[in-house]
Coordinates of C-alpha atoms in Angstrom, one line a residue:
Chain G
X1 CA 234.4 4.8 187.2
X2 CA 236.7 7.0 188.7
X3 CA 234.2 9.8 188.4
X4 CA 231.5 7.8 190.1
X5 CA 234.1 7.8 193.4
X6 CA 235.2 11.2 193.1
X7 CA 231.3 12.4 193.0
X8 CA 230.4 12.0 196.6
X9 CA 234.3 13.9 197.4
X10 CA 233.0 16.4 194.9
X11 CA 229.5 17.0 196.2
X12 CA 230.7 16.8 200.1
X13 CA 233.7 19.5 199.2
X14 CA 230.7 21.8 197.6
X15 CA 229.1 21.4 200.5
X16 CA 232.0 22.5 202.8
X17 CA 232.6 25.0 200.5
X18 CA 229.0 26.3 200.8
X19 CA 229.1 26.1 204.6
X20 CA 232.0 28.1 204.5
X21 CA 231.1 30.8 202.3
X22 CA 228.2 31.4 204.2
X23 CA 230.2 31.4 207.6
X24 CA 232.2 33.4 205.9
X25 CA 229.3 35.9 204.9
X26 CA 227.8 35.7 208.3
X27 CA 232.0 37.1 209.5
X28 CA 232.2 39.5 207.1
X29 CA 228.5 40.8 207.9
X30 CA 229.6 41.2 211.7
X31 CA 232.9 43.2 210.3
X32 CA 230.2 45.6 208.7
X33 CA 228.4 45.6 212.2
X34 CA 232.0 46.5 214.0
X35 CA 232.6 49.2 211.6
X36 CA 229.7 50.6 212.6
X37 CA 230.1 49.7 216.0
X38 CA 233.5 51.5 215.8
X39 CA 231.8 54.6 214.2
X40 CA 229.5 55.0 217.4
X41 CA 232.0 54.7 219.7
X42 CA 234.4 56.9 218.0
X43 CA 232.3 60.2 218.0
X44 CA 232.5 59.7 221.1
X45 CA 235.6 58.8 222.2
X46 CA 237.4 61.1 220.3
X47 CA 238.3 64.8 220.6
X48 CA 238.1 66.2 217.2
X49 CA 237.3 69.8 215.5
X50 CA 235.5 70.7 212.7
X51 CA 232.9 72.4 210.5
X52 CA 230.0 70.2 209.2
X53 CA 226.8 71.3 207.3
X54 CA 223.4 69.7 208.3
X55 CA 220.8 70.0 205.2
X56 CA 217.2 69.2 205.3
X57 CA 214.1 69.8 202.7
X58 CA 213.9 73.3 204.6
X59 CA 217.2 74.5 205.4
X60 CA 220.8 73.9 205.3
X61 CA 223.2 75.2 208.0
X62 CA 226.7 75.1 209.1
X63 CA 227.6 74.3 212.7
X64 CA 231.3 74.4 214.2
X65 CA 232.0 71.4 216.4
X66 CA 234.5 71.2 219.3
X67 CA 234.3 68.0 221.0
X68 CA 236.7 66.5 223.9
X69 CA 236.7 63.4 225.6
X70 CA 239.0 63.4 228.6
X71 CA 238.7 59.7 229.7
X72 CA 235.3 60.2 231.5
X73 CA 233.3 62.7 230.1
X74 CA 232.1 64.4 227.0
X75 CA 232.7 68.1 226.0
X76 CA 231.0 69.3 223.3
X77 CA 230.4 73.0 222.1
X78 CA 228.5 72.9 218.5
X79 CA 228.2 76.9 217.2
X80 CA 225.7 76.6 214.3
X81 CA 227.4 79.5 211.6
X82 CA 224.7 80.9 210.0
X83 CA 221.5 82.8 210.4
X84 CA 220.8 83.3 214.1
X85 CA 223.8 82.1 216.8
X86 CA 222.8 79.4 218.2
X87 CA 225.1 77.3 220.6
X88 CA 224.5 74.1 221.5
X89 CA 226.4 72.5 224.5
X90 CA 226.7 69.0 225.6
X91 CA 228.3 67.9 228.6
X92 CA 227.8 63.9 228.7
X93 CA 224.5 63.9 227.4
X94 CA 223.3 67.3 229.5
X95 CA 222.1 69.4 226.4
X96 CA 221.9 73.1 227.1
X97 CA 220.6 75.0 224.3
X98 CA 221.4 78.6 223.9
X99 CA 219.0 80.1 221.3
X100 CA 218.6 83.8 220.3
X101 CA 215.0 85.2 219.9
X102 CA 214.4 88.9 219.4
X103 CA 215.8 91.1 222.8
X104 CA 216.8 87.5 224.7
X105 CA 218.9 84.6 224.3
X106 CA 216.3 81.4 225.4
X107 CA 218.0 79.1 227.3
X108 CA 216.6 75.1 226.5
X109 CA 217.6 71.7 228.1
X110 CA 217.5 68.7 225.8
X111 CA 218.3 65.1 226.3
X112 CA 221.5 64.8 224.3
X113 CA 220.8 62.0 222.4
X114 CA 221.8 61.3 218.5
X115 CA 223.9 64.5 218.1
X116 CA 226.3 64.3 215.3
X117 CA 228.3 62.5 215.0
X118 CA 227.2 60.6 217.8
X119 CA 224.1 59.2 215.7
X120 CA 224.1 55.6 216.5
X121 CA 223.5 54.1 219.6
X122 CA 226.5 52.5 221.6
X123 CA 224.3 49.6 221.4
X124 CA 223.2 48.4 218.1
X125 CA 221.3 45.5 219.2
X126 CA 217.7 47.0 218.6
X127 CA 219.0 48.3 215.3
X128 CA 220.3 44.9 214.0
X129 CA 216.5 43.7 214.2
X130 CA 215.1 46.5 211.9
X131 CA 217.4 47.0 209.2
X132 CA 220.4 45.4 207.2
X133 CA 223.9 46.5 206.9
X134 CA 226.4 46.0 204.1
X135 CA 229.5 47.6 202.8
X136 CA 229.3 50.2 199.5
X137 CA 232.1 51.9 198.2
X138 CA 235.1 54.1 199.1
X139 CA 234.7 58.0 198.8
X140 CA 236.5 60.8 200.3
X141 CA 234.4 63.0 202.3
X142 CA 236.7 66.5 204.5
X143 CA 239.5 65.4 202.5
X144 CA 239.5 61.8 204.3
X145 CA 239.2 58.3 202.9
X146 CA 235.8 56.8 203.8
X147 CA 234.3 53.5 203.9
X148 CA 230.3 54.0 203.2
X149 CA 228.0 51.7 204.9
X150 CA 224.4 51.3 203.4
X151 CA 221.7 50.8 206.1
X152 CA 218.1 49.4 204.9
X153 CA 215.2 49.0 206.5
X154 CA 213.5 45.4 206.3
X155 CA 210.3 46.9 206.0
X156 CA 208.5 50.2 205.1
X157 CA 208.2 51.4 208.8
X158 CA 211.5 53.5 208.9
X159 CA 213.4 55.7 206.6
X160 CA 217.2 54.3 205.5
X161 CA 220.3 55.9 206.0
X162 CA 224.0 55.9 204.6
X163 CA 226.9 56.5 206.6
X164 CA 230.5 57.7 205.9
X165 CA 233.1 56.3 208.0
X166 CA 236.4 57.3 208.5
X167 CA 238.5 54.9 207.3
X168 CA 241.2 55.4 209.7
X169 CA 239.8 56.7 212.9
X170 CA 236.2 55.2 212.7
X171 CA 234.9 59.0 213.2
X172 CA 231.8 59.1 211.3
X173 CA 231.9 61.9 208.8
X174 CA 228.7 62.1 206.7
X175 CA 225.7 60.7 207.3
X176 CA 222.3 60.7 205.0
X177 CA 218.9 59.6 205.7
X178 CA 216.4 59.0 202.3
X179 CA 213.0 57.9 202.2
X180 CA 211.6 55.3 200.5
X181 CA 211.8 56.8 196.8
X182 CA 215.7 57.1 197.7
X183 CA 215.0 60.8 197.7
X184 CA 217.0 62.7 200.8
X185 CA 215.5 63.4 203.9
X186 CA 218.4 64.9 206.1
X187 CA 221.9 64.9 205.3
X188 CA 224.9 65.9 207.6
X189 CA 228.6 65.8 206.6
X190 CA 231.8 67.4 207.8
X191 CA 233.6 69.8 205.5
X192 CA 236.6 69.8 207.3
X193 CA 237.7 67.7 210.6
X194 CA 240.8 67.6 212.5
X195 CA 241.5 65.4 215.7
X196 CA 242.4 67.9 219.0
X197 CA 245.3 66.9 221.3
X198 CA 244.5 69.4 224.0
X199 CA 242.5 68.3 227.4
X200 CA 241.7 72.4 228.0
X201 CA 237.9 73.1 228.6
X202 CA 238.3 77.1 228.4
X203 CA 235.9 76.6 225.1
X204 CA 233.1 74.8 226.5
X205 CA 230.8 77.7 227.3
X206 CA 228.3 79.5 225.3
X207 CA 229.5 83.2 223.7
X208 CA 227.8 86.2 226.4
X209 CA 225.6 88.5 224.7
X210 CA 226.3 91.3 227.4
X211 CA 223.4 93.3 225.2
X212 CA 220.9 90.6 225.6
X213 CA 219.1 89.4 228.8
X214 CA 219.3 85.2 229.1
X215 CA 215.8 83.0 230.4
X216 CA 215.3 79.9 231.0
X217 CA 212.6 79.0 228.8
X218 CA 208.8 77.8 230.3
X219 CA 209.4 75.4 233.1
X220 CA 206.9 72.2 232.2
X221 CA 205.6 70.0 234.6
X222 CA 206.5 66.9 233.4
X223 CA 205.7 64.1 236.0
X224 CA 207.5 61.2 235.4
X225 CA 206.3 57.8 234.6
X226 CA 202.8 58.3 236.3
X227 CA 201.5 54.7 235.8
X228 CA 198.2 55.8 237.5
X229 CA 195.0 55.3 235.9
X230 CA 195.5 54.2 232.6
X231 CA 193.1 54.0 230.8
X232 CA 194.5 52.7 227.3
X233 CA 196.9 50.1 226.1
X234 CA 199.2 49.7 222.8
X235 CA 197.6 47.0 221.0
X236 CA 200.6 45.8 218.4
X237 CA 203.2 48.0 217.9
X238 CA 204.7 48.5 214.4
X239 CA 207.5 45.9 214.3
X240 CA 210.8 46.8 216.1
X241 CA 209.6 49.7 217.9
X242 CA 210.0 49.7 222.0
X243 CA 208.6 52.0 224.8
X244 CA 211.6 54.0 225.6
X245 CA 209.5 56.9 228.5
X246 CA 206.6 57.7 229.3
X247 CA 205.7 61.3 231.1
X248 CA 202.6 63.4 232.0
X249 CA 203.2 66.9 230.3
X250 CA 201.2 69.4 232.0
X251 CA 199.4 71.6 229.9
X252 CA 200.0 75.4 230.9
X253 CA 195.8 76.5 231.3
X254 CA 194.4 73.3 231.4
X255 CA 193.3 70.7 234.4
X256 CA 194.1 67.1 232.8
X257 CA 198.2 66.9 232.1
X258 CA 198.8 65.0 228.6
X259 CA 200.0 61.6 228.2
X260 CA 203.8 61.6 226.3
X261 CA 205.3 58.2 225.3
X262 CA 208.2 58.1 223.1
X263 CA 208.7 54.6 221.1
X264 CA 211.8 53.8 219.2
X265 CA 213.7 51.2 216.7
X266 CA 216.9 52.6 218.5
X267 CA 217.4 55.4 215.3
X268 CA 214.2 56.8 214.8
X269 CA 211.8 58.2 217.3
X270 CA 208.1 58.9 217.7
X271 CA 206.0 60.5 220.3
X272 CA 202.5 59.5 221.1
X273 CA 200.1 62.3 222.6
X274 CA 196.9 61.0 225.0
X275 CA 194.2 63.6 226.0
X276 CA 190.6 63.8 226.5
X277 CA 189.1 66.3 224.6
X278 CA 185.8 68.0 225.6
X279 CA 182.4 66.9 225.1
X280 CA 182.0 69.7 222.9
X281 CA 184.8 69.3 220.9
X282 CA 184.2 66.0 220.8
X283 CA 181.3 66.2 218.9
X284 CA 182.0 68.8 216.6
X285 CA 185.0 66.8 216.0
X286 CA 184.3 63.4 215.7
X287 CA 185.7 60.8 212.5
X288 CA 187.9 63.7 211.9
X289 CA 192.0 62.9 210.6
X290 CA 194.6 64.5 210.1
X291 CA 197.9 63.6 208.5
X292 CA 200.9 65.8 207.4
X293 CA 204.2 66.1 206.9
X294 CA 207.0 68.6 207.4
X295 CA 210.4 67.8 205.9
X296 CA 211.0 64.0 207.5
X297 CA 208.2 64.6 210.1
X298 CA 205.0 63.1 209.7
X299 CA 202.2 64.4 212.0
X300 CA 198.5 61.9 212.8
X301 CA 196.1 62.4 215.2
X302 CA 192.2 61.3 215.4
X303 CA 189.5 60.9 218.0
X304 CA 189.7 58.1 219.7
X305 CA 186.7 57.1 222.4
X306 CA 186.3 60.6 223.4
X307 CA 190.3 61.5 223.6
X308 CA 192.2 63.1 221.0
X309 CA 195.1 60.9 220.0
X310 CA 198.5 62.3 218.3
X311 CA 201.5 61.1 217.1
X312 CA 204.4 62.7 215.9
X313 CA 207.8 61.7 215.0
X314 CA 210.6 61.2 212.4
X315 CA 209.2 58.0 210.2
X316 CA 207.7 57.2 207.7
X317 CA 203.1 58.5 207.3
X318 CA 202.9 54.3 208.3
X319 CA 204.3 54.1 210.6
X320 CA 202.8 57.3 212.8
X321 CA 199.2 55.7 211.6
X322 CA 200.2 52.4 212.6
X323 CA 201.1 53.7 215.8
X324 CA 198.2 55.9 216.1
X325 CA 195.8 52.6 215.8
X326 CA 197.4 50.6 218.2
X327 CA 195.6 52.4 221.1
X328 CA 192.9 50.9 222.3
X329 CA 190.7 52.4 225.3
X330 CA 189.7 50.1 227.5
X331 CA 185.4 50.5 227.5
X332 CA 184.8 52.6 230.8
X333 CA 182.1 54.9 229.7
Chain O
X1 CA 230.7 95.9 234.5
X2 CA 229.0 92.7 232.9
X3 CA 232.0 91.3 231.7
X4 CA 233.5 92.3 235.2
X5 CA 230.7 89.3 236.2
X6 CA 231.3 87.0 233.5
X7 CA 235.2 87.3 234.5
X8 CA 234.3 86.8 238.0
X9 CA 232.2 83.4 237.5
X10 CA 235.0 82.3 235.2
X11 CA 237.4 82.9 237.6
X12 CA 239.4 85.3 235.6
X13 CA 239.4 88.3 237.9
X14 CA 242.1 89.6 240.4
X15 CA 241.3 88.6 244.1
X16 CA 241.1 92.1 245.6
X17 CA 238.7 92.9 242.2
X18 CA 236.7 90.1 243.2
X19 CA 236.3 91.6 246.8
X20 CA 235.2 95.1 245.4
X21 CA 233.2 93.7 242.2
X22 CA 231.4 91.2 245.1
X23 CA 230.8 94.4 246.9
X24 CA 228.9 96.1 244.5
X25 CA 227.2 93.7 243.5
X26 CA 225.0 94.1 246.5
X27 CA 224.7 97.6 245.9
X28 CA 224.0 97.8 242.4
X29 CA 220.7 96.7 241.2
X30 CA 222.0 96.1 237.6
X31 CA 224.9 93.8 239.0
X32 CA 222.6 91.9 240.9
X33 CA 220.3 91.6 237.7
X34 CA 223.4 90.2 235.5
X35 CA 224.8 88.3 238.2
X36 CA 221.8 86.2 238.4
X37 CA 221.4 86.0 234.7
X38 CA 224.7 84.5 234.4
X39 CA 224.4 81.9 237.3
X40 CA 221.0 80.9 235.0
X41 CA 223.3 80.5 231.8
X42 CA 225.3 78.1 234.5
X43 CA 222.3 76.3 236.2
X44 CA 220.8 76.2 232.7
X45 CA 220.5 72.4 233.1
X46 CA 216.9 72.0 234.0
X47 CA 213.4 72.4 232.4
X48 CA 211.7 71.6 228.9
X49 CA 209.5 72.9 226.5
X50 CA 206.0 73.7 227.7
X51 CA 202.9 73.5 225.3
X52 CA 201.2 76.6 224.9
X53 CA 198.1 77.1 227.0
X54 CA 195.9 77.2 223.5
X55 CA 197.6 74.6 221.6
X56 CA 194.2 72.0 221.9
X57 CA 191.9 74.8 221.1
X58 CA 193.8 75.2 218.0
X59 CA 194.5 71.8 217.5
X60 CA 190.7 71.4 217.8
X61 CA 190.1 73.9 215.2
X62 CA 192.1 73.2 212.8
X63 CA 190.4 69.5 213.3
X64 CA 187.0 71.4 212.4
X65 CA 188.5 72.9 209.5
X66 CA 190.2 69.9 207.7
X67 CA 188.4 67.6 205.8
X68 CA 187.5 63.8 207.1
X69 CA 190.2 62.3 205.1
X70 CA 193.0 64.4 204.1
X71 CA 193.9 64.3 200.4
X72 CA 197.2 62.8 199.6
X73 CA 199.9 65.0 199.9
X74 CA 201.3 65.2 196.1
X75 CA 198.0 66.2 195.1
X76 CA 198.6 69.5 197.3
X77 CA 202.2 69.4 196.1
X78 CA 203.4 72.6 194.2
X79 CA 205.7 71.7 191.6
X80 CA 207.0 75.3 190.8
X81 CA 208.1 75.3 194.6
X82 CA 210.1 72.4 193.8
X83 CA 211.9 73.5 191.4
X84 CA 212.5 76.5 192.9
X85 CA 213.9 74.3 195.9
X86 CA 216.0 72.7 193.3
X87 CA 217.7 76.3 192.0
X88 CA 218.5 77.0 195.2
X89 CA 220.6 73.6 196.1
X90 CA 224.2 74.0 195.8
X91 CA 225.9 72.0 194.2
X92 CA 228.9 72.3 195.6
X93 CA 229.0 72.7 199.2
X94 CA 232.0 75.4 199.9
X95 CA 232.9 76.9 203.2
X96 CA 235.6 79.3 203.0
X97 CA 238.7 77.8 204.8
X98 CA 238.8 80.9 207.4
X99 CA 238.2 77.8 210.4
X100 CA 241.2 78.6 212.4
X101 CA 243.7 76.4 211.9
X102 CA 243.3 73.9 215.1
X103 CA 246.3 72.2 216.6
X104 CA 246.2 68.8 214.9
X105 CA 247.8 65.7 216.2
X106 CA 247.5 63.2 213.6
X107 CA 245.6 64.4 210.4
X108 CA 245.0 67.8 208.9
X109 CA 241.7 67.9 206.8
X110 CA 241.7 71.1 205.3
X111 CA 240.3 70.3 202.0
X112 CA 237.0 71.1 200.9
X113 CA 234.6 69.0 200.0
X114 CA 233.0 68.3 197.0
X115 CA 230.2 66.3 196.0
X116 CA 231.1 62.3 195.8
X117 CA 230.2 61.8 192.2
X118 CA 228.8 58.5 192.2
X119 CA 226.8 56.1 194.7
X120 CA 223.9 57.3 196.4
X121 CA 221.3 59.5 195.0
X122 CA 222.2 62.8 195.1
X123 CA 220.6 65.9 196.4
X124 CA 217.4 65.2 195.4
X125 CA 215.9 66.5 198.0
X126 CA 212.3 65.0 199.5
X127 CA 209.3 66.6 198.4
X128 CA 207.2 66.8 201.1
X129 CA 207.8 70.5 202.7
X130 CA 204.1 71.2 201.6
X131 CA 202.1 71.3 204.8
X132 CA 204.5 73.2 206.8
X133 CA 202.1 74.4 209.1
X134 CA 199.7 71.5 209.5
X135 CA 201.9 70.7 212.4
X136 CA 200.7 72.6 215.4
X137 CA 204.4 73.5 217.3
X138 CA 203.0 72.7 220.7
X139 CA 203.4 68.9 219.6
X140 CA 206.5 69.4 217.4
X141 CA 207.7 71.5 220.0
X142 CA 206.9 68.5 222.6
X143 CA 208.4 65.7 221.0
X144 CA 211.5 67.5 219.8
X145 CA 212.1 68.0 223.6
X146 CA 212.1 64.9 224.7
X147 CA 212.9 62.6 221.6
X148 CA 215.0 64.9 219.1
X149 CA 215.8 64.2 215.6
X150 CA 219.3 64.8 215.0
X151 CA 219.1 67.8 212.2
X152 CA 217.0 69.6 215.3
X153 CA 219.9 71.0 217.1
X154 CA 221.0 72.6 214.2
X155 CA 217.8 73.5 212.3
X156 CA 215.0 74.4 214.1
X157 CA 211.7 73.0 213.9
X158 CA 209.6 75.3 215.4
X159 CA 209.4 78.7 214.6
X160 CA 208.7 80.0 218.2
X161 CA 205.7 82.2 218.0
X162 CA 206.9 85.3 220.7

């Protein structure tokens, strides 16, 4: 009797207990997300030192990292140890590349963009729709407790990543990207690290070679966002990939500029290349594909309704074919 | 003389060197030359990479040359190159500990770092390096300027034909 009463107090506290546990899960998965969150903003905001050694299938190389935040901006001077001296400067995102080749020293301007340890976007919004986050274990990585945090795709589109976080400062410290066999694709990790307290700049610029003579490298063309005459459309997109720009790259020699648009799930990117190709070429070259790979690269391009369509970028063979096959020409000859 | 100009634009120099070193400057064909070249280094915030004039021709013929349907890549996958791959992976990554010592506010992190021993798969590393140069640069090149993958700062993708 008295069991028959306490059943319904017994099934109704379950329940509770289930709704709170999973509240509970759905907190403690947005603590996962803040760590993170605190890991993006902390390479960042942070003015730190240290060596750290980038490895992929091809190479491995050590790079010395000064980086200063004084409030507003971003300073940072990454001198990359071995082989040739190249310097890579960063001043809020402005990327000024300083690379060696034979009797000159090239000078290159990049978006800065995913730099480490600035991997992750402020804004992990797009990221949180692609892949799942949850907690591993502790390790120590530069001689500093870490928290890992295990990043997964929720499909076969993108690669999957682990990342080291400092369990103190939230500066990220090691970071790893494997494919889908769990075999690693690019890994980057700080040997040694040390927080700066110094808001002097007299080490953000690049080493003079007095011997050598400095270039910029090939001004490009590059008209942005021409909208005009398009002539093709993305069909579907693979799932959680955006536009992020589109540009005309002019093509040194040639009359038509190429179509550039860059697509990303807010980690990865990939760039889509539009040209026409000549009537010759086209039909020497017609049903013709090609796919490769180099390191975590994967490389596509076919003939497409008398255009040569390319796409190149840092995912997984999918995901550049998927891509590839979601333009469609609209029928005007 | 050319560190003279690199002093100058830092604004490490003497005013009354200044005056002279500004003199000659517009005497001296060679301190003209490296003046420019450094205010470059300076105004170096402008321009990308450019795709070669040939890169469709040779996109186009390595198109003729392939076959319709590339065979998958492990068929073409050398498995002595692998392993030689393998021999060559440290085990340990070790940096000597010359970094000068940095002026530290709240944590010194001298130590050198080893290997985590358990977790994540280790340094196995991925297997497809095969078709190195199936990629023509001119589009590697292209979307590394615009959309770079983090390991490209540090290791480049491109071996720049020049």
């Amino acid at each position: 009797m008295r069991h028959l009463v306490l059943a319904p107090v017994i099934a109704s506290a379950t329940l509770i207990a289930v709704l709170l546990s999973s509240v509970n899960v759905k907190a403690a998965d947005e603590d996962t997300w803040q760590l993170l969150q605190k890991a993006a903003v902390a390479a960042r905001a942070l003015s730190y030192k240290g060596i750290f050694v980038c490895q992929t299938s091809k190479q491995i190389k050590s790079v010395e990292i000064t980086h200063l935040f004084d409030g507003q901006n971003e300073f940072a001077r990454n001198v990359i140890l071995d082989g040739s001296p190249r310097e890579v400067l960063n001043h809020s995102g402005n990327v000024v590349i300083y690379n060696p080749q034979n009797e000159k020293i090239i000078i290159e301007k990049r978006r800065g963009q995913n730099m480490f340890p600035a991997v992750l976007p402020m804004n992990l919004d797009a990221i949180k729709v692609s892949y799942t986050l949850r907690q591993a274990e502790m390790e120590r990585v530069a001689g500093r407790p870490a928290q890992v945090l295990v990043l997964e795709p929720k499909d076969a589109l993108r690669y999957s990543y682990r990342f080291w976080v400092d369990t103190e400062y939230g500066l990220l410290l090691k970071s790893v990207m494997y494919n889908h066999r769990d075999e690693v694709m690019e890994s980057i990790s700080f040997n040694q690290v040390a927080l700066m307290n110094t808001v002097a700049l007299d080490w953000f610029k690049p080493k003079i070679d007095h011997s050598k003579s400095y270039v910029m490298e090939n001004e490009q063309a590059v008209i942005a966002n021409s909208d005009a005459a398009v002539d093709w459309e993305m069909k579907s997109l693979p799932a959680g990939y955006r536009k992020v720009d589109q540009m005309m790259r002019k093509v040194h020699g040639k009359t038509e500029p190429v179509t550039h648009v860059i697509f990303s799930d807010g980690l990865a990117s990939v760039s889509l290349f539009i040209e026409h190709v000549s009537k010759q070429a086209k039909i020497k070259s017609t049903q013709k594909n090609i796919l490769s790979s180099s390191g975590n690269t994967n490389f596509y391009t076919h003939i497409n309704h008398g255009h040569l369509v390319t796409v190149v970028g840092d995912v997984p063979e999918a995901t550049v074919v998927q891509i590839a096959n979601a333009v469609v020409f609209k029928k005007t000859n | 003389m050319s560190e003279q100009i690199s002093a100058l634009m830092d604004d490490e120099i003497a005013v009354e060197d200044a005056n002279r070193l500004i003199g000659s400057l517009h005497s001296s064909k060679q301190a003209t030359e490296a003046w420019g070249e450094y205010h470059l280094i300076g105004d170096a915030m402008r321009g990308n990479a450019m795709l070669s004039k040939d890169f469709k021709q040779n996109l186009m013929q390595k198109l003729d040359m392939e076959p319709t349907v590339l065979a998958p890549k492990a068929a073409q996958y050398n498995s002595q190159k692998l392993a030689d791959l393998k021999d060559k992976l440290p085990v340990k990554w070790s940096i000597a500990a010359s970094f000068a010592a940095v002026m530290v506010v709240g944590w010194m992190a001298l130590q050198q770092q080893v290997q985590p021993e358990s977790g994540a798969p280790e340094m196995e590393m991925a297997q497809t390096e095969v078709m190195d140069q199936a990629i023509p640069n001119e589009y590697l090149s292209a979307h590394q300027a615009s959309a770079p993958s983090t390991s490209s700062y540090y290791i480049q993708p491109v071996n720049y034909a020049e």
